[in-house]
Coordinates of C-alpha atoms in Angstrom, one line a residue:
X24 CA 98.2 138.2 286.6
X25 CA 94.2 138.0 286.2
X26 CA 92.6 140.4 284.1
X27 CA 88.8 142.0 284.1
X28 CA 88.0 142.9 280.0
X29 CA 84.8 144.8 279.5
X30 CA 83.2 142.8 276.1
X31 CA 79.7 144.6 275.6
X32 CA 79.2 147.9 276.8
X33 CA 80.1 151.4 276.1
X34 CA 83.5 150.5 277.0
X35 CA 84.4 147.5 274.9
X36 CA 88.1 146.6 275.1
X37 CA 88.5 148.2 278.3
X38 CA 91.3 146.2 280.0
X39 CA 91.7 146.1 284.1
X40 CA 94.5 144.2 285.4
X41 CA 93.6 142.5 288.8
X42 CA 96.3 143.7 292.0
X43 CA 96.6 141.5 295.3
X44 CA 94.6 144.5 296.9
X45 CA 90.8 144.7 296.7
X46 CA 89.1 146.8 293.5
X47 CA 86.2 148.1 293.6
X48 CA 83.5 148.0 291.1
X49 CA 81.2 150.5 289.8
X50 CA 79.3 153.6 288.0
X51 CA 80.9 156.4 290.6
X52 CA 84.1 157.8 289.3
X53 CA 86.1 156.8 292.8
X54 CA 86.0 153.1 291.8
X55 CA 88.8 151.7 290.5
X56 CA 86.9 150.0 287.8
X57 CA 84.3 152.5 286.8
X58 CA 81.5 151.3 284.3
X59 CA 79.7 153.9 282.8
X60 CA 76.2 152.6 282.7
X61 CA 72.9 153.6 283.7
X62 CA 72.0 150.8 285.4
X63 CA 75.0 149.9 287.4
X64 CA 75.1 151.0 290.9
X65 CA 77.5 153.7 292.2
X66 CA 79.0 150.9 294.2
X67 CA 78.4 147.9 292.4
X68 CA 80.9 145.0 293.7
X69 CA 84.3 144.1 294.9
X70 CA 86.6 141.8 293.4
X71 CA 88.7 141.0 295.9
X72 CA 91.7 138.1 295.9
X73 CA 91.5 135.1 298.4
X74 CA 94.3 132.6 298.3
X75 CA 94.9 132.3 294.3
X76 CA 91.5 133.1 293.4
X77 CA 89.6 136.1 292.4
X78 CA 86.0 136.7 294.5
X79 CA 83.3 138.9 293.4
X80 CA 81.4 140.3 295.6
X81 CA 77.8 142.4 295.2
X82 CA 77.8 145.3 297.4
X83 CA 75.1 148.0 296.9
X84 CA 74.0 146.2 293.4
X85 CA 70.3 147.3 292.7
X86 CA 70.1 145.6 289.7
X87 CA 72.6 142.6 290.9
X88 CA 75.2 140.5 289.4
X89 CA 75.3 137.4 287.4
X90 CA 78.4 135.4 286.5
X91 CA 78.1 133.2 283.3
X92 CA 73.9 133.9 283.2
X93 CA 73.0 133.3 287.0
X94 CA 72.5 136.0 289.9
X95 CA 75.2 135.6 292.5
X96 CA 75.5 137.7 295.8
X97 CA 79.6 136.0 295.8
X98 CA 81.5 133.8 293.5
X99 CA 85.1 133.1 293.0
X100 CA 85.9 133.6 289.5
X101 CA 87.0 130.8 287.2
X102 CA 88.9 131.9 283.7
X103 CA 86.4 132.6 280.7
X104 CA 83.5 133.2 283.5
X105 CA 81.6 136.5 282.1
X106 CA 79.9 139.2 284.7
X107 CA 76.7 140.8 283.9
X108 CA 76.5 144.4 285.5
X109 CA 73.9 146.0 284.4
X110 CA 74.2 146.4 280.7
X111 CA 77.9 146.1 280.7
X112 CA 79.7 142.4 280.4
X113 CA 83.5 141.6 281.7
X114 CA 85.1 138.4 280.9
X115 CA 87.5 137.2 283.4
X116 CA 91.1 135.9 282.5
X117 CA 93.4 134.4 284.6
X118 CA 96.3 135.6 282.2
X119 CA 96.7 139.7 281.3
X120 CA 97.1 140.3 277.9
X121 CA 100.6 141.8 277.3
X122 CA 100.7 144.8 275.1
X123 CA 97.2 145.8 276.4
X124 CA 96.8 149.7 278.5
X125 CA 95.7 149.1 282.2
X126 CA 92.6 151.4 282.6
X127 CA 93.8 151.1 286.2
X128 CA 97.0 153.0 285.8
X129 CA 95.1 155.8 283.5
X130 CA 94.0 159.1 284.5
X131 CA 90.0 158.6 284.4
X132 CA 89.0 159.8 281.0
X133 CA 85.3 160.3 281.1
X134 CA 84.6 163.6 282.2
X135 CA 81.8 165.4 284.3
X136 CA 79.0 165.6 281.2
X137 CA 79.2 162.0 280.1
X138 CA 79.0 160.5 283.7
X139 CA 76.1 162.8 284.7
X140 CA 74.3 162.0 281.2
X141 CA 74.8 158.3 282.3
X142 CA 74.1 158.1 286.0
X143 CA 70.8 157.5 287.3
X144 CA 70.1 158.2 291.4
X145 CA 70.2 155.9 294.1

């Protein structure tokens, strides 16, 4: 299964394993893959699965996204490919990394403070 890995950030090492299902992307704690950055969007992007292939899709991105250095309003995702969001980078796998904790399956761990501190208005 495809896997989302955040590589710069405050978050480094964070690991998201993709589902069949759509996943949203973003700074607001109801996202499924929540980045705590200032200058990521509440709702950021989607990440969505189309035959075999992981799409990404920019939603309500003020500051855009860019997949392996160029701005893209959709791409599907090819393995190594690294998304810009904000100040926050994911690489994309094809293959999870066994052994690794699913940030999906875990009870959202920031709390109230540190995504205030790091949340800018829309």
């Amino acid at each position: 299964m495809a896997c989302l890995i955040i590589t710069e950030g405050e978050q480094v090492g964070k690991y998201f394993q993709l589902a069949n299902r759509t996943l949203a992307g973003g700074r607001d704690p109801a996202r499924e893959i929540q980045i705590i950055d200032p200058m990521v969007s509440r709702k950021h992007f989607l990440i969505r699965k189309e035959g075999e292939q992981h799409v990404i899709v920019e939603t309500k991105a003020k500051n855009g996204i860019f997949v392996n250095g160029l701005q893209v309003q959709q791409k599907a995702l090819e393995d190594g490919d690294e998304i810009r969001v904000g100040d926050t980078v994911l690489k994309y796998h094809l293959e999870d990394e066994p052994g690794r904790t699913n940030a999906l399956q875990q009870f959202r761990k920031a709390d109230r403070a540190l995504r205030e501190d790091r949340t800018i208005s829309e």
